[in-house]
PDB file of C-alpha atoms and ligand atoms in Angstrom:
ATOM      1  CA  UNK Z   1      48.096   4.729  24.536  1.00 69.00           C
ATOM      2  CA  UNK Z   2      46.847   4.596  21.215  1.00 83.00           C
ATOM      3  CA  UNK Z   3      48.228   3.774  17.936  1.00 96.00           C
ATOM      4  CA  UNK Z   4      49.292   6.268  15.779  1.00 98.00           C
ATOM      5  CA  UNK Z   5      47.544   4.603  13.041  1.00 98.00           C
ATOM      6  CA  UNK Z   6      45.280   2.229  12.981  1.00 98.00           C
ATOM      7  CA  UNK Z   7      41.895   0.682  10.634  1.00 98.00           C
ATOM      8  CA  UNK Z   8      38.901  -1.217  12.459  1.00 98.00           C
ATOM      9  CA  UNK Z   9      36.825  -3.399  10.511  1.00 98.00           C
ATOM     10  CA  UNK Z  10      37.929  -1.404   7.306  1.00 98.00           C
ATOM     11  CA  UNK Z  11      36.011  -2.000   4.573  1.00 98.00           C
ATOM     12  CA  UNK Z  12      35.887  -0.484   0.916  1.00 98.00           C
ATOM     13  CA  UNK Z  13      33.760  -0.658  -2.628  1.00 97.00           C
ATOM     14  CA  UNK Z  14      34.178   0.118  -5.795  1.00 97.00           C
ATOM     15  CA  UNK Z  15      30.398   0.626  -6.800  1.00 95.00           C
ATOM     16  CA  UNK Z  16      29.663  -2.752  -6.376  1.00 96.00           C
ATOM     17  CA  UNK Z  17      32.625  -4.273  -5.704  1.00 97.00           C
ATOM     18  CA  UNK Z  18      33.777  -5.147  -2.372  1.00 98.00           C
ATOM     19  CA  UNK Z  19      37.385  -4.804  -1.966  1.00 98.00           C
ATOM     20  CA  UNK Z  20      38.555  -4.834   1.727  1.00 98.00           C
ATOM     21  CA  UNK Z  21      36.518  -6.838   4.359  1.00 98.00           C
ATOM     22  CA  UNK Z  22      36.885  -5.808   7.402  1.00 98.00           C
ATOM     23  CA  UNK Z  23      40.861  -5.021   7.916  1.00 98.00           C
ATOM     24  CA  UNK Z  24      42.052  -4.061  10.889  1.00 98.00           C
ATOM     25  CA  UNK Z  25      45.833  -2.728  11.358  1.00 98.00           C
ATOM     26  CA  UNK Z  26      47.621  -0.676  13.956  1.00 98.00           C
ATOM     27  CA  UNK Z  27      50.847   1.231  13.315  1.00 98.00           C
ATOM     28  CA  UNK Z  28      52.910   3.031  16.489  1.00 97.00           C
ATOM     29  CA  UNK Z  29      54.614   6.178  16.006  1.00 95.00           C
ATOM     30  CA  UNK Z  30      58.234   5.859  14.333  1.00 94.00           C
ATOM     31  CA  UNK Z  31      56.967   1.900  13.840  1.00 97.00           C
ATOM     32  CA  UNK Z  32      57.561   0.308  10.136  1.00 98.00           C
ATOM     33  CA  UNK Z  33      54.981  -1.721   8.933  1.00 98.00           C
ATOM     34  CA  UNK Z  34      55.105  -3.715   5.626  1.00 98.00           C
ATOM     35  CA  UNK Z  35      52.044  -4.716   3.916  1.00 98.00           C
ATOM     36  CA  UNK Z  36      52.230  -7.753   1.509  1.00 98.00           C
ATOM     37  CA  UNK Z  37      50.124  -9.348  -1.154  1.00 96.00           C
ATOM     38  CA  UNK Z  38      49.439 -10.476  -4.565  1.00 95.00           C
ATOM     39  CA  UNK Z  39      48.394  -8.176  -7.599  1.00 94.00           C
ATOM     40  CA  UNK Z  40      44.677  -7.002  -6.683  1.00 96.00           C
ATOM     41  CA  UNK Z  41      44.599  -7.872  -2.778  1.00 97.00           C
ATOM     42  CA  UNK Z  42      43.797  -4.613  -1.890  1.00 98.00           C
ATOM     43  CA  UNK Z  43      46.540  -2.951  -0.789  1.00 98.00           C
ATOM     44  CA  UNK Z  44      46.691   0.426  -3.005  1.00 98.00           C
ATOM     45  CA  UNK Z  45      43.144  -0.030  -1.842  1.00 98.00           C
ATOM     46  CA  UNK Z  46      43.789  -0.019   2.034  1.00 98.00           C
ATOM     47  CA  UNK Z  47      46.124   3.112   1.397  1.00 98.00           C
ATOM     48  CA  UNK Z  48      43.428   5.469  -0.424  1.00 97.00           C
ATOM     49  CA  UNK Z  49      40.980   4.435   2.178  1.00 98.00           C
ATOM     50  CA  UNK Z  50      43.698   5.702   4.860  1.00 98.00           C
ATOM     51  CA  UNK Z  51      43.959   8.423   2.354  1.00 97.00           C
ATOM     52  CA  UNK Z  52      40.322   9.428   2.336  1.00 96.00           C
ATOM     53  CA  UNK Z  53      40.211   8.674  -1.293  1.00 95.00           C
ATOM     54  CA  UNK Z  54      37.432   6.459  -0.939  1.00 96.00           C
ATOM     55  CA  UNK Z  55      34.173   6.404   1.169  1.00 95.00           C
ATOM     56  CA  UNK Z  56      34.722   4.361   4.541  1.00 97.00           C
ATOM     57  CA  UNK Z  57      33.020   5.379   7.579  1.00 98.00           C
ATOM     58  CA  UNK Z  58      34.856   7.153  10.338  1.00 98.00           C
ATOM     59  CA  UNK Z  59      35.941   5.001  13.357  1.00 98.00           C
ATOM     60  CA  UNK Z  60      37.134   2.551  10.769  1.00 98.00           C
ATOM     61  CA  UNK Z  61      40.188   4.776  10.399  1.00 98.00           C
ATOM     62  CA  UNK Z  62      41.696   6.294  13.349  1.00 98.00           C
ATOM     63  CA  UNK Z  63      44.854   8.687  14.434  1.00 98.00           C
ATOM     64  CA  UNK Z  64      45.934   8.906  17.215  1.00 97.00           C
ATOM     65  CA  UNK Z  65      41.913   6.935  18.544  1.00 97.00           C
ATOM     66  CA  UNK Z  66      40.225  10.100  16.686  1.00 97.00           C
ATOM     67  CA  UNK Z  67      37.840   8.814  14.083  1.00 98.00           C
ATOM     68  CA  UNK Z  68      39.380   9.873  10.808  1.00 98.00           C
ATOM     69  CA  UNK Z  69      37.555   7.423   8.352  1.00 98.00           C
ATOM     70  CA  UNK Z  70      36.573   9.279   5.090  1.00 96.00           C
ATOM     71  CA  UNK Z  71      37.987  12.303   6.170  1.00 96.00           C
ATOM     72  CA  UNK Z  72      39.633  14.960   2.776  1.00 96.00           C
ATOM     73  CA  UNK Z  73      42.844  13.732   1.605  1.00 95.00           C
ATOM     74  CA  UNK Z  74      44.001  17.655   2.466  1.00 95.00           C
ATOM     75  CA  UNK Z  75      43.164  17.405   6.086  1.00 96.00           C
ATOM     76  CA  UNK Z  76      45.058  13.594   6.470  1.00 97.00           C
ATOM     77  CA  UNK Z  77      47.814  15.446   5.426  1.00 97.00           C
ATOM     78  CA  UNK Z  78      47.229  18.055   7.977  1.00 96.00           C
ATOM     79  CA  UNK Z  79      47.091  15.217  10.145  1.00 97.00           C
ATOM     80  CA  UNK Z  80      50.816  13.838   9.307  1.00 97.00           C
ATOM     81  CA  UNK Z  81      49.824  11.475   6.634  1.00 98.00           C
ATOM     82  CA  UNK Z  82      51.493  11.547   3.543  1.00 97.00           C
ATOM     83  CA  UNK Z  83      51.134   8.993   0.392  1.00 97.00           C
ATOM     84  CA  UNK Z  84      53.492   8.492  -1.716  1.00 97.00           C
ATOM     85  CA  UNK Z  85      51.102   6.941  -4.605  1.00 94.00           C
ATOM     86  CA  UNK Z  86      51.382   4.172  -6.993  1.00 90.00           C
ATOM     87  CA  UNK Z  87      52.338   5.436 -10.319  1.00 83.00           C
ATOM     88  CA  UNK Z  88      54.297   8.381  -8.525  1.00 82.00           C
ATOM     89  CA  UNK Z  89      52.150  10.830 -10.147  1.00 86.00           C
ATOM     90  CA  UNK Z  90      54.359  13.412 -10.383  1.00 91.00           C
ATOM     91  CA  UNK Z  91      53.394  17.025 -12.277  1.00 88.00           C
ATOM     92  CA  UNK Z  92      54.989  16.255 -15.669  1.00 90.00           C
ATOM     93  CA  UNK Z  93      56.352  18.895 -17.601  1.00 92.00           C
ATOM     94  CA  UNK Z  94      57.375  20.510 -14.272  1.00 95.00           C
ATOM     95  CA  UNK Z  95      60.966  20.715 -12.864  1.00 97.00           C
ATOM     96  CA  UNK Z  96      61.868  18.130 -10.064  1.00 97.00           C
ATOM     97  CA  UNK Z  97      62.620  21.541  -7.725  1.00 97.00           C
ATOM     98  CA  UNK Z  98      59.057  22.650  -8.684  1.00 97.00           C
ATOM     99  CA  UNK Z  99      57.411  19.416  -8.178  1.00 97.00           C
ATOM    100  CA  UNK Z 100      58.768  19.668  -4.534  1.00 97.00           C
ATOM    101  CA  UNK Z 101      57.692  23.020  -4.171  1.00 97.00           C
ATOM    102  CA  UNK Z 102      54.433  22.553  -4.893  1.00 96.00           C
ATOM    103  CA  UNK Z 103      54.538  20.113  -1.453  1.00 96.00           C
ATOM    104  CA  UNK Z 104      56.727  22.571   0.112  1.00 97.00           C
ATOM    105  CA  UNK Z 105      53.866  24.979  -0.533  1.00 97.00           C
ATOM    106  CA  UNK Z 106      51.026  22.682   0.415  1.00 95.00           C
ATOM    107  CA  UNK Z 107      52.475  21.971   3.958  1.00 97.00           C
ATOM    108  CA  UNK Z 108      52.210  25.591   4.817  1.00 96.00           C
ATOM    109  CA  UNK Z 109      48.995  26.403   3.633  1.00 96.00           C
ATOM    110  CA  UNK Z 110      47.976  23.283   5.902  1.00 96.00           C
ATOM    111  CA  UNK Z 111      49.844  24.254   8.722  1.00 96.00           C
ATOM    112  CA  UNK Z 112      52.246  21.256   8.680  1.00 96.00           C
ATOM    113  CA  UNK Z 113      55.934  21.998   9.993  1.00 95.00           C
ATOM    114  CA  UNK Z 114      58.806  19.827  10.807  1.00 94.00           C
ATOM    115  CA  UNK Z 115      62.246  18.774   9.461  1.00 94.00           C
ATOM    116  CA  UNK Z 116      62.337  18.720   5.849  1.00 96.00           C
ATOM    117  CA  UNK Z 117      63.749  20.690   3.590  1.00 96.00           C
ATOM    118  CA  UNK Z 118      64.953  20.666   0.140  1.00 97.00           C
ATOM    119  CA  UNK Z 119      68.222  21.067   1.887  1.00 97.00           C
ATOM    120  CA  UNK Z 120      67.631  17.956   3.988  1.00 96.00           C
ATOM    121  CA  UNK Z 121      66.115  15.936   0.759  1.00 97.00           C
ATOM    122  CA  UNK Z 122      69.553  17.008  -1.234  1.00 97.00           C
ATOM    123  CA  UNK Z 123      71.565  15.189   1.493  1.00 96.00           C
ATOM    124  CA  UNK Z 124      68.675  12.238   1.116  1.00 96.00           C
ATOM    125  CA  UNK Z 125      68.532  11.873  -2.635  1.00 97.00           C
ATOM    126  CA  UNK Z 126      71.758  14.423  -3.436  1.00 97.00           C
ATOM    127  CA  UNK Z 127      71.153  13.629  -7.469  1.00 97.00           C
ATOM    128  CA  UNK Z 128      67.482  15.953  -6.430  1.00 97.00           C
ATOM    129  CA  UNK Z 129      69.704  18.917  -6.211  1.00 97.00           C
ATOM    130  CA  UNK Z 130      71.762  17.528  -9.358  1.00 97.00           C
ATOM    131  CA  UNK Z 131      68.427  18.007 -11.574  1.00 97.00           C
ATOM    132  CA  UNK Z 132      66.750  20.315  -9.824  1.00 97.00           C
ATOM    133  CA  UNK Z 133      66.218  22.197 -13.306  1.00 97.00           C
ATOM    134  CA  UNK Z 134      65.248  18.806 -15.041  1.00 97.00           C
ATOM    135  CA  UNK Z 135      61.359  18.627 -16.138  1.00 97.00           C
ATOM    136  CA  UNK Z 136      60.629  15.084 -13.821  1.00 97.00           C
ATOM    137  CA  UNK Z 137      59.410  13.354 -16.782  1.00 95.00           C
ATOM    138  CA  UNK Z 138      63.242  13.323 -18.403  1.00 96.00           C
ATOM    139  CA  UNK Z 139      64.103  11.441 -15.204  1.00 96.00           C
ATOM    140  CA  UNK Z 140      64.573   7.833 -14.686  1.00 96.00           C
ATOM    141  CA  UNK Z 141      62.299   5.355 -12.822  1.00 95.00           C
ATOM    142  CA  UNK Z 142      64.468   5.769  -9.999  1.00 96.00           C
ATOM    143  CA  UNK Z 143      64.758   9.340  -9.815  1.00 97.00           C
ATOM    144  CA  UNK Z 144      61.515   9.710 -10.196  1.00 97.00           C
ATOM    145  CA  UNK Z 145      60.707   7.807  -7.374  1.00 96.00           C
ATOM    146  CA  UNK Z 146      62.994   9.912  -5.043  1.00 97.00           C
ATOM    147  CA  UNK Z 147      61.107  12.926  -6.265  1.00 97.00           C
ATOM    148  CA  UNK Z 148      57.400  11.292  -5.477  1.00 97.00           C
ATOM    149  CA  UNK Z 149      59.177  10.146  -2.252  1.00 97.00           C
ATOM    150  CA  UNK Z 150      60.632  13.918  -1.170  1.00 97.00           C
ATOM    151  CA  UNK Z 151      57.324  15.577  -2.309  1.00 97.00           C
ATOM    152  CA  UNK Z 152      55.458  13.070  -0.112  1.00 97.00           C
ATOM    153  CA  UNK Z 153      58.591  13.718   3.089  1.00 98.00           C
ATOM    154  CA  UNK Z 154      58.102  17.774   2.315  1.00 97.00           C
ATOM    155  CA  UNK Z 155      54.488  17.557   3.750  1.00 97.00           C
ATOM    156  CA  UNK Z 156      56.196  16.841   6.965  1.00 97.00           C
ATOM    157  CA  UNK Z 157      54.438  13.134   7.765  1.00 97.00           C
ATOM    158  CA  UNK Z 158      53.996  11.187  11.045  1.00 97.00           C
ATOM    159  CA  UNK Z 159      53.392   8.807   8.899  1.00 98.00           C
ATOM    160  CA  UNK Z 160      54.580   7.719   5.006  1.00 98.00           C
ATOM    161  CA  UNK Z 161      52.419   5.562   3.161  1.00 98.00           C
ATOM    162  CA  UNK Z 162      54.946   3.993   0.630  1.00 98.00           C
ATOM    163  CA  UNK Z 163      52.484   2.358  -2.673  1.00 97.00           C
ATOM    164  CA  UNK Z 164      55.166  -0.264  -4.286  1.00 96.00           C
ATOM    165  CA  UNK Z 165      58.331   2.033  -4.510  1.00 96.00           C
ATOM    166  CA  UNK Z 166      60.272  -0.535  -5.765  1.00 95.00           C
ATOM    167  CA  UNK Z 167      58.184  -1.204  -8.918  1.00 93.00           C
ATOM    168  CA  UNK Z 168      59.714  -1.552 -12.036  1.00 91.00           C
ATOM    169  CA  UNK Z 169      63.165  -0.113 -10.700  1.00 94.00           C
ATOM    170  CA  UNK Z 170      66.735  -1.960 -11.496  1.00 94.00           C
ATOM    171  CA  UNK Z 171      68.108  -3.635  -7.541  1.00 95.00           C
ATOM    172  CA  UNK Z 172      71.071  -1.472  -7.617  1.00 95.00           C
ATOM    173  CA  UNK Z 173      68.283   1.561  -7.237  1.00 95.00           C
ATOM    174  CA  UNK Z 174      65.841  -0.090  -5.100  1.00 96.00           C
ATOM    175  CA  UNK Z 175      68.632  -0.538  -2.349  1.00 95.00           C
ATOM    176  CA  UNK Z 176      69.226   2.789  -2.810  1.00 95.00           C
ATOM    177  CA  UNK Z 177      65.410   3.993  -2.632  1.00 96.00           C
ATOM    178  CA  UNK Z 178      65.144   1.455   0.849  1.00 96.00           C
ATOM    179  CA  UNK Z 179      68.268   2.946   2.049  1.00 96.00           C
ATOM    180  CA  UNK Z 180      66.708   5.878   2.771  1.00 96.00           C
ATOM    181  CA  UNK Z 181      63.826   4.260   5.158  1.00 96.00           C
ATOM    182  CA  UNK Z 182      66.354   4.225   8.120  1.00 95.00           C
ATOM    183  CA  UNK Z 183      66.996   8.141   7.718  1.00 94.00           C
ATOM    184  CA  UNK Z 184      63.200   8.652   7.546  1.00 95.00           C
ATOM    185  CA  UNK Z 185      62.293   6.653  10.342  1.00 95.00           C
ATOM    186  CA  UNK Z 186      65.140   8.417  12.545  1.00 92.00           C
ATOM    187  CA  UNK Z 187      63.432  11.278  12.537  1.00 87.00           C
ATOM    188  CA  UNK Z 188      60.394   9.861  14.250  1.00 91.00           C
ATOM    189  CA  UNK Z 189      58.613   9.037  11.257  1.00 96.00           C
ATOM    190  CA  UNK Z 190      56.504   5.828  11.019  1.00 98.00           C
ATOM    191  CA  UNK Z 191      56.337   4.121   7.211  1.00 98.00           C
ATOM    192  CA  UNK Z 192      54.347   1.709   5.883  1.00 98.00           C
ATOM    193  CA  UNK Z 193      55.492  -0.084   2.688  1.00 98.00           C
ATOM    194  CA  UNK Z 194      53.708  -1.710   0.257  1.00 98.00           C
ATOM    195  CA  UNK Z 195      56.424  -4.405  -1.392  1.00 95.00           C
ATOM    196  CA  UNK Z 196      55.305  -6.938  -3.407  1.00 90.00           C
ATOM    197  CA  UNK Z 197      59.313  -8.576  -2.784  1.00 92.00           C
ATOM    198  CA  UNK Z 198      58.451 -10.326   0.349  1.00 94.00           C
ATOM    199  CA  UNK Z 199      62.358 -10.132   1.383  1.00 94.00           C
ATOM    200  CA  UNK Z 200      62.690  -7.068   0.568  1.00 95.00           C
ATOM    201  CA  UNK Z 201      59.153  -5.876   2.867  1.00 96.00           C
ATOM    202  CA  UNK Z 202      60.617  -8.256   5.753  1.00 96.00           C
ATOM    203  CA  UNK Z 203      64.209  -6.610   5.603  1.00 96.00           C
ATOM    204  CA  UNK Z 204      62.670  -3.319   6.079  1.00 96.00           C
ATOM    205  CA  UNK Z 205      59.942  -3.533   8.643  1.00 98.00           C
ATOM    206  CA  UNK Z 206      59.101  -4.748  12.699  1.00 97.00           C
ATOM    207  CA  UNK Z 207      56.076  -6.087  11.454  1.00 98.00           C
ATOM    208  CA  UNK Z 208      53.960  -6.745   8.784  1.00 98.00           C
ATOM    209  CA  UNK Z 209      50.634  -7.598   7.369  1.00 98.00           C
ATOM    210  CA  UNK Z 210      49.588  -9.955   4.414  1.00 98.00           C
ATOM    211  CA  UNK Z 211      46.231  -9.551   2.700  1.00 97.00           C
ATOM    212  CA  UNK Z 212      44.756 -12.092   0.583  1.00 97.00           C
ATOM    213  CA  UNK Z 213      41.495 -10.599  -1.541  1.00 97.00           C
ATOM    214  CA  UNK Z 214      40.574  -7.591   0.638  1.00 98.00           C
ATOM    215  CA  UNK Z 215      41.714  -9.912   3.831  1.00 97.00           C
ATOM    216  CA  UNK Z 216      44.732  -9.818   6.131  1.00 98.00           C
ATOM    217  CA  UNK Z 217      45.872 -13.340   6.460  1.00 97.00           C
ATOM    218  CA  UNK Z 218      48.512 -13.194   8.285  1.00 97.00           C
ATOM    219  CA  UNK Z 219      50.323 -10.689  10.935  1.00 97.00           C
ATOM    220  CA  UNK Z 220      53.296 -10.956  12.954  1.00 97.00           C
ATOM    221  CA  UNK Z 221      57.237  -9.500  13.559  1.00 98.00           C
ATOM    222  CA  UNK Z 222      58.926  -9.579  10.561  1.00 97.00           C
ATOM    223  CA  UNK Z 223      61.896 -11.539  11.865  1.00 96.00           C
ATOM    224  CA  UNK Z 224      59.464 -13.986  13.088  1.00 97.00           C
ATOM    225  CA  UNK Z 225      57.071 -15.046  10.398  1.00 96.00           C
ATOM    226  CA  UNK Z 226      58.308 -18.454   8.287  1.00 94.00           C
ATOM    227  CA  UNK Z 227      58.478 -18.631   4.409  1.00 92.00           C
ATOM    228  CA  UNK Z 228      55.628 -21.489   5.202  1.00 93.00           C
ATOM    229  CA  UNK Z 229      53.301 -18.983   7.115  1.00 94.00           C
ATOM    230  CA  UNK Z 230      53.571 -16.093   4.311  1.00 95.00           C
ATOM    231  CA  UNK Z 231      53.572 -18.969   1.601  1.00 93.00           C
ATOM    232  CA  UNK Z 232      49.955 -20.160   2.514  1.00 94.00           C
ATOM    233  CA  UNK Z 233      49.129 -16.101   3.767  1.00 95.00           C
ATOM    234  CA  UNK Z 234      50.148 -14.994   0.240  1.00 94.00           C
ATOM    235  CA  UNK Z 235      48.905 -17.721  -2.000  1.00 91.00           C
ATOM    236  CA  UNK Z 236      46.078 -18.986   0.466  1.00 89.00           C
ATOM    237  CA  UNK Z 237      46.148 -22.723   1.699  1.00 73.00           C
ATOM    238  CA  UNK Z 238      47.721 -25.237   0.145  1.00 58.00           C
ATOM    239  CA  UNK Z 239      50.193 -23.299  -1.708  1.00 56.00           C
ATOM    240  CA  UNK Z 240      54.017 -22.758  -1.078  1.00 51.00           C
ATOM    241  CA  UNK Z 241      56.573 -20.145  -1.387  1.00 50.00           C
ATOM    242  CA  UNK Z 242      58.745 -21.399  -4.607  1.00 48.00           C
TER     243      UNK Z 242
HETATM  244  N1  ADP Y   1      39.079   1.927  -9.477  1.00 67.00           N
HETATM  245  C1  ADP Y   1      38.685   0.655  -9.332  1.00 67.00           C
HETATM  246  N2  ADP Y   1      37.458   0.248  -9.729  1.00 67.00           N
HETATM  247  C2  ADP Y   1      37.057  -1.038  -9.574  1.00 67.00           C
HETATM  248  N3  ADP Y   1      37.817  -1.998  -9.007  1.00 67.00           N
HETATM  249  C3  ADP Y   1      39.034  -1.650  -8.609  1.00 67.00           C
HETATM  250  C4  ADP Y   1      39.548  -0.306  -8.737  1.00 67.00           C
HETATM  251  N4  ADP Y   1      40.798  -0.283  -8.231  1.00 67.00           N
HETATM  252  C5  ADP Y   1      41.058  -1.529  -7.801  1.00 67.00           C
HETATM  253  N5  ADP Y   1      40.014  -2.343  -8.029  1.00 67.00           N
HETATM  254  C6  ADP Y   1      39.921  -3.772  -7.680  1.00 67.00           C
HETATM  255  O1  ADP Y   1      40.086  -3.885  -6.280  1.00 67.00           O
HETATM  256  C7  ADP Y   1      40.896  -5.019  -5.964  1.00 67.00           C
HETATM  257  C8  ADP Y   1      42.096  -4.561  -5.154  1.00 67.00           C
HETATM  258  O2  ADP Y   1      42.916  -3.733  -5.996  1.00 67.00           O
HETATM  259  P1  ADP Y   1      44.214  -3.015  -5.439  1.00 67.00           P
HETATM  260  O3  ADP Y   1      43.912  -2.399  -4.146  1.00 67.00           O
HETATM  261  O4  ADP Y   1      44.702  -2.132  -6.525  1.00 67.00           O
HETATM  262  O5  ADP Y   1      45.200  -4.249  -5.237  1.00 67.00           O
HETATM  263  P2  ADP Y   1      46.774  -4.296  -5.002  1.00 67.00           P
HETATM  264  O6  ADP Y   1      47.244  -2.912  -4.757  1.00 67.00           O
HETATM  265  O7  ADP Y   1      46.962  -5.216  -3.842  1.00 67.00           O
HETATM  266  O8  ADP Y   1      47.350  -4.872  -6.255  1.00 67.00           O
HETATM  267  C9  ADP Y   1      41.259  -5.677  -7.286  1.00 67.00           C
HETATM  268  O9  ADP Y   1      40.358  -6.735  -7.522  1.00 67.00           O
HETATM  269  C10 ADP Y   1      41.067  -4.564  -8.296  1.00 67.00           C
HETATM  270  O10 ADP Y   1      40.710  -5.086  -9.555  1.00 67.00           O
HETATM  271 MG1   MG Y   2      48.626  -1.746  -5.765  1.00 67.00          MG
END
């Protein structure tokens, strides 16, 4: 059977820098993946390629074995793949209920159905329904995040693509945020998370995947990779986890 997910040999530029060489990845449906590495190892990178937000040819990305690579960022949504993006991004000067509708009213013009609601996302995130009427940009970091997080959920994903959500957030608010993985994944959904807190990516994955400079270094169960194995993944040889 094949993956849900999964990258061949992905590689990406940025005119004439190369960024990923040759990455190759497979997530399983309902399967959480966590994706580790330093600042500028290519990992917001590997997303927008997923994303079709950068040129990569098409049987390096695959769902479900069809060649996807390079394919609109409108129809990998269609597809039940959903971003939420580094920097949220999140329509300022809108309310949080409007943000979400826009998704709301993306997922039907592509089609997409399945279990979310805002009712569902209230019982997620229940401070959501609290400032509904807030514009997002009075939120906090946190709140924000739960709004780029339902918008992203509201397109009805297979699969979340989750850039760094814990960035910049207090740790009473980032259990919270990774609290609500479980829920996600319960309803089928595979994630994979971006985390920068190695811990933190290892507490809430099966697997996961280190890159080193547009290179995965390392791969393995969560449970069963050593602090020594991601140290020298991470860092490269010769370097430990302090
Ligand atoms: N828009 C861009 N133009 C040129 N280089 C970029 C751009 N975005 C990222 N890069 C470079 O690509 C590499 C990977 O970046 P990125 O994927 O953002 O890393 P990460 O998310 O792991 O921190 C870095 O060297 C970064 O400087
Ligand atoms: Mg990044």
């Amino acid at each position: 059977m094949s993956a849900l997910l999964s990258t061949h040999g992905l590689v990406a530029r940025y005119g004439d820098f190369q960024a990923l060489y040759g990455i190759d990845t497979e997530v399983g449906e309902g399967e959480a993946v966590a994706l580790i590495g330093a600042n500028g190892a290519g990992k917001s990178t590997f997303l927008r390629a997923i994303m079709g937000l950068l040129p990569v040819d098409p049987d390096m990305v695959r769902i479900d074995g069809q060649p996807m690579g390079g394919t609109p960022t409108d129809r990998m949504v269609q597809k039940g793949v959903a971003i939420v993006p580094e920097g949220r991004r999140l329509f300022r000067g809108m309310t949080v209920e409007d943000n979400l509708r826009v998704a709301i009213d993306r997922a039907e013009h592509l089609g997409r159905s399945g279990g979310w609601s805002l009712e569902r996302l209230h019982k997620l995130f229940p401070i959501l329904r609290d400032k509904a009427r807030t514009p997002v940009q009075s939120l906090s970091g946190g709140q924000q995040q739960m709004v780029s997080i339902g918008r992203a959920l509201l397109c009805q994903p297979r699969i979340l693509l989750c850039d760094e959500i814990s960035l910049g957030l207090a740790p009473k608010v980032i259990r919270e945020i990774y609290a609500a993985l479980p829920e996600i994944r319960a309803q089928g959904t595979a994630v994979i998370v971006v985390e920068q807190d190695v811990g933190l990516a290892q507490s809430a994955s099966d697997r996961l995947y280190c890159m080193l400079e547009g290179r995965v270094t390392l791969s393995g169960r969560s449970d069963a990779v050593t602090r020594d194995q991601i140290g020298e993944a991470y860092f490269g040889a010769g370097h430990a986890v302090v």
